[in-house]
GROMACS .gro file of C-alpha atoms in nm:
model
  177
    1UNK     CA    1  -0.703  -1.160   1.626
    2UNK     CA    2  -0.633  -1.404   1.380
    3UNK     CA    3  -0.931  -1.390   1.242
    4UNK     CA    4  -0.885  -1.024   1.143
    5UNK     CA    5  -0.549  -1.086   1.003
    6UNK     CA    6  -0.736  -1.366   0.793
    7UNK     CA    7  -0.905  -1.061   0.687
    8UNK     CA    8  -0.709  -0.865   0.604
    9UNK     CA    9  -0.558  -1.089   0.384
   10UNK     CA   10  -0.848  -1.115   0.204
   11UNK     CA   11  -0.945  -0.801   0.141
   12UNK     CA   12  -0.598  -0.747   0.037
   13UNK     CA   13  -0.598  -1.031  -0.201
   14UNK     CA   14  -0.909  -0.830  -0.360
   15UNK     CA   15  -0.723  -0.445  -0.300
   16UNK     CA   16  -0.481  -0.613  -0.504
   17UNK     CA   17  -0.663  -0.775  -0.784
   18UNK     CA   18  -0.836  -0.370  -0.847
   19UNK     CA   19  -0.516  -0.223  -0.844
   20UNK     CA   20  -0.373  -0.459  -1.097
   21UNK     CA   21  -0.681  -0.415  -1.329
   22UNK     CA   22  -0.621  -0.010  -1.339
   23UNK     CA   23  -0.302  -0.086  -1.387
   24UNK     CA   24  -0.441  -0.307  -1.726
   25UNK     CA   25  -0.657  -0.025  -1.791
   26UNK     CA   26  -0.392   0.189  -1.760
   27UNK     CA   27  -0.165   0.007  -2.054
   28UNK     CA   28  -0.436  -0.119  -2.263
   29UNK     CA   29  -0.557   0.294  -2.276
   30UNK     CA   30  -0.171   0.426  -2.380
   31UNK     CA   31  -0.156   0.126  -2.616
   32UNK     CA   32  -0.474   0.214  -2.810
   33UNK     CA   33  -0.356   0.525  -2.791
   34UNK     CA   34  -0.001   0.452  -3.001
   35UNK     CA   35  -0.204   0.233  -3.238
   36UNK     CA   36  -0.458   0.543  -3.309
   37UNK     CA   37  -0.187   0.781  -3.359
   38UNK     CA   38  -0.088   0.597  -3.646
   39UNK     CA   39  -0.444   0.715  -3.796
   40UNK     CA   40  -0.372   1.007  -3.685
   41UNK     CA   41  -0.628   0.993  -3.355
   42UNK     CA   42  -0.542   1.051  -2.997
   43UNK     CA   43  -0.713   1.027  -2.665
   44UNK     CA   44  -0.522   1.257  -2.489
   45UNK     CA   45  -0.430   1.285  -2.132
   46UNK     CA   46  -0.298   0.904  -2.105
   47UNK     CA   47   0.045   0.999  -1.966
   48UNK     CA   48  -0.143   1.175  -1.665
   49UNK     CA   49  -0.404   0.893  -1.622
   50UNK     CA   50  -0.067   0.670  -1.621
   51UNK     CA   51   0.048   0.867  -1.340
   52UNK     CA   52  -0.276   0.865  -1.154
   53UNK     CA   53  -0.289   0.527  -1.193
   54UNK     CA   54   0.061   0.437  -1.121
   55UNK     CA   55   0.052   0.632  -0.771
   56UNK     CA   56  -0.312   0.463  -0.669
   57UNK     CA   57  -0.242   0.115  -0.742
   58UNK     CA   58   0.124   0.164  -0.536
   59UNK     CA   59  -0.049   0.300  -0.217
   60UNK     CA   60  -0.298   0.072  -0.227
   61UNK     CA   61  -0.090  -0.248  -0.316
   62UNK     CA   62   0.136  -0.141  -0.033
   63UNK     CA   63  -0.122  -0.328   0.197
   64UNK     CA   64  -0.117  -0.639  -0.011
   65UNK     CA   65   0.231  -0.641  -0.006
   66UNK     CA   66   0.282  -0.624   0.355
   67UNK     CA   67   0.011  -0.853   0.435
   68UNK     CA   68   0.208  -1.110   0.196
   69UNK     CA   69   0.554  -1.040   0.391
   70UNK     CA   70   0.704  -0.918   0.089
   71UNK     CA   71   0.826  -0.605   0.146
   72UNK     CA   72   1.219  -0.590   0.162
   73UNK     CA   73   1.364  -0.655   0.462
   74UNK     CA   74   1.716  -0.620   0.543
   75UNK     CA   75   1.774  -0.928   0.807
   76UNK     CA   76   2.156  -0.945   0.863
   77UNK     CA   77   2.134  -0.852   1.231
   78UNK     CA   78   1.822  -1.091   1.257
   79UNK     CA   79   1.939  -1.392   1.079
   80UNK     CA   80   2.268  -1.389   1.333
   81UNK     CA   81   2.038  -1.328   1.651
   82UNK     CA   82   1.887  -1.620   1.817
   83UNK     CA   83   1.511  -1.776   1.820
   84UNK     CA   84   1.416  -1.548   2.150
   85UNK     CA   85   1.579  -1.224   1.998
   86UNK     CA   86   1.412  -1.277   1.635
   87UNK     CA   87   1.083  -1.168   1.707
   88UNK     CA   88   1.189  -0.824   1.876
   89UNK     CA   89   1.372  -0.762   1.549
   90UNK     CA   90   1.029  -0.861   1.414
   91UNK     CA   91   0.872  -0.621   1.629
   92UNK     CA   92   1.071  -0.300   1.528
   93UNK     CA   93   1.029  -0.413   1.190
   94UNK     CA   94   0.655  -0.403   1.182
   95UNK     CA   95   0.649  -0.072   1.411
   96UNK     CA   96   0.913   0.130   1.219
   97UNK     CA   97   0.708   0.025   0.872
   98UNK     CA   98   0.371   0.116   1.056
   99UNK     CA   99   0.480   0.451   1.212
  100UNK     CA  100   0.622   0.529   0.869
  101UNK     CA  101   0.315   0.487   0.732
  102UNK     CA  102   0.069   0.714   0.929
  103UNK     CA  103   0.313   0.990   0.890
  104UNK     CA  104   0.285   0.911   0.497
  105UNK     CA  105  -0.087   0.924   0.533
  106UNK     CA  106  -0.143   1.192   0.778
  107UNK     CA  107   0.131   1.381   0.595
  108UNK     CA  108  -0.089   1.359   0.243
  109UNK     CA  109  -0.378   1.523   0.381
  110UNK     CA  110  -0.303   1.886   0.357
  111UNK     CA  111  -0.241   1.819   0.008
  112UNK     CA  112  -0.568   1.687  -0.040
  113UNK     CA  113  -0.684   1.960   0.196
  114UNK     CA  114  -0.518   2.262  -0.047
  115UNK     CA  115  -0.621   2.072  -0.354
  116UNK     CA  116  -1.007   2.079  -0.294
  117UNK     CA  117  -0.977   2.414  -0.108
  118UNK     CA  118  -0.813   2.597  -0.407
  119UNK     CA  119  -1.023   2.386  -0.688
  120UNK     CA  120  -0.680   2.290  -0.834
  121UNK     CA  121  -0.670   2.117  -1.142
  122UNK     CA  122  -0.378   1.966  -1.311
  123UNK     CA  123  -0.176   2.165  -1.565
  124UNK     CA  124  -0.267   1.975  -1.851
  125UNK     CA  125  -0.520   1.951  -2.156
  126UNK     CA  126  -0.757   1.736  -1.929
  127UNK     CA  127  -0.742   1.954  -1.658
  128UNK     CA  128  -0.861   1.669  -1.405
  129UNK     CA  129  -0.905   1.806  -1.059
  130UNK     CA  130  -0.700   1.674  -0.872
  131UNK     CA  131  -0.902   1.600  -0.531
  132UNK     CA  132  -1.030   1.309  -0.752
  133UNK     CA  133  -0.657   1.103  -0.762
  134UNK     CA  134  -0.514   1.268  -0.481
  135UNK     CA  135  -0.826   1.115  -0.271
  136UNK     CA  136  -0.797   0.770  -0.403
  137UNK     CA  137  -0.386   0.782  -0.353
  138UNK     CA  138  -0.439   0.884  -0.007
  139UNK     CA  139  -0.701   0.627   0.063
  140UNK     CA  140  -0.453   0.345  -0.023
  141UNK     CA  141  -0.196   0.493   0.197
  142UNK     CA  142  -0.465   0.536   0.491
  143UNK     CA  143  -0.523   0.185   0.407
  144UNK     CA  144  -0.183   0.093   0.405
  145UNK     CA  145  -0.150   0.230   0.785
  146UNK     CA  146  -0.453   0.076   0.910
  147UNK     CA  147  -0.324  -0.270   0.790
  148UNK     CA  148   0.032  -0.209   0.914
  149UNK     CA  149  -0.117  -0.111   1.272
  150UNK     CA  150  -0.350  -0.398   1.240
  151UNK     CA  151  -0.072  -0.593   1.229
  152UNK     CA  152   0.189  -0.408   1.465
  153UNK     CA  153  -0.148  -0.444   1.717
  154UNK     CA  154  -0.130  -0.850   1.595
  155UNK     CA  155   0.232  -0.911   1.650
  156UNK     CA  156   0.229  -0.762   1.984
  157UNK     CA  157  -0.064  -0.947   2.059
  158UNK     CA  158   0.093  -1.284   2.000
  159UNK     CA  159   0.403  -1.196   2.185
  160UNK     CA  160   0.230  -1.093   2.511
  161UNK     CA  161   0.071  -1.451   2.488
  162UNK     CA  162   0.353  -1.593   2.379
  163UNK     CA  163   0.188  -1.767   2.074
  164UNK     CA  164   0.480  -1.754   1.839
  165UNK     CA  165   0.288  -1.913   1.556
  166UNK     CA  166   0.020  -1.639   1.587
  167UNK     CA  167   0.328  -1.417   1.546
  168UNK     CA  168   0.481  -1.573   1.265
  169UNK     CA  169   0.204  -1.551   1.051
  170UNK     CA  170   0.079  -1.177   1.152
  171UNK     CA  171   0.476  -1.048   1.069
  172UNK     CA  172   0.711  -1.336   1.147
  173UNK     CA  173   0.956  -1.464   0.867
  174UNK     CA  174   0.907  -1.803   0.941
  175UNK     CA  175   1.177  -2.034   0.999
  176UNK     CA  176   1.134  -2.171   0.608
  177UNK     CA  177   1.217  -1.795   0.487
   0.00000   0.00000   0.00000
């Protein structure tokens, strides 16, 4: 098992890296765009490819965040509960976040569903159609699940063989956080 989370911290790393360079693309297209208004030149459309791009690099970087333990977690309970209580805390953490998750992603799918069945398109000049970012949004959040249940699957794992380090660095805190 660790060597999966090792993984999936990996391919994370690398989910994260894309998402931050269509997030680059994403500014460096609306800031040619300003400059070529001023010549009175547009490219059109880059508030909706903002959008697009904006909702696919946060599903997917949802992975690399968890992975990283840096989604917010509210530990007041936790922090007051002792060393043997702290990981069951841990444990609801990581299940509520996955379960939340695959509803999010099973959720998205009849949109995607209606979207290609009724060859929608968006209701703008580019009239993209919108299987093509609703696809790659739901992807990330598929993604998302699968590494949250990964790790729910992990931190269980560790706890049934009572390897607490194993734990810790699936979904633990640490005792340095």
């Amino acid at each position: 098992m660790p060597s999966l989370i090792s993984r999936l911290h990996q391919l994370n790393d690398w989910v994260a890296l894309a998402a931050g360079f269509v997030l680059l693309a994403s500014v460096l297209s609306t800031l040619f765009d300003i400059v070529a208004r001023q010549f009175q030149m547009s490219l059109g459309g880059t508030d909706e490819l903002s959008g697009y791009a904006m909702a696919i690099a946060t599903s997917w970087g949802m992975a690399y965040t968890l992975t990283n333990k840096a989604h917010v977690r509210i530990d007041v309970i936790r922090a007051q509960a002792s060393d043997r209580i702290r990981p069951l805390f841990d444990c609801l953490s990581i299940t509520a976040l996955a379960g939340t998750a695959l509803f999010i992603a099973v959720k998205a799918w009849p949109v995607l569903e209606k979207s290609i069945r009724n060859n929608s398109t968006a209701n703008t000049t580019l009239e993209t159609p919108l299987w093509i970012p609703q696809s790659l949004w739901i992807i990330g959040w598929a993604w998302f699940a699968f590494t949250a249940v990964v790790l729910t699957a992990s931190a269980f794992w560790s706890l049934m063989k009572r390897d607490l380090d194993a734990f810790d660095a699936s979904v633990g805190m640490g005792e340095s956080e």
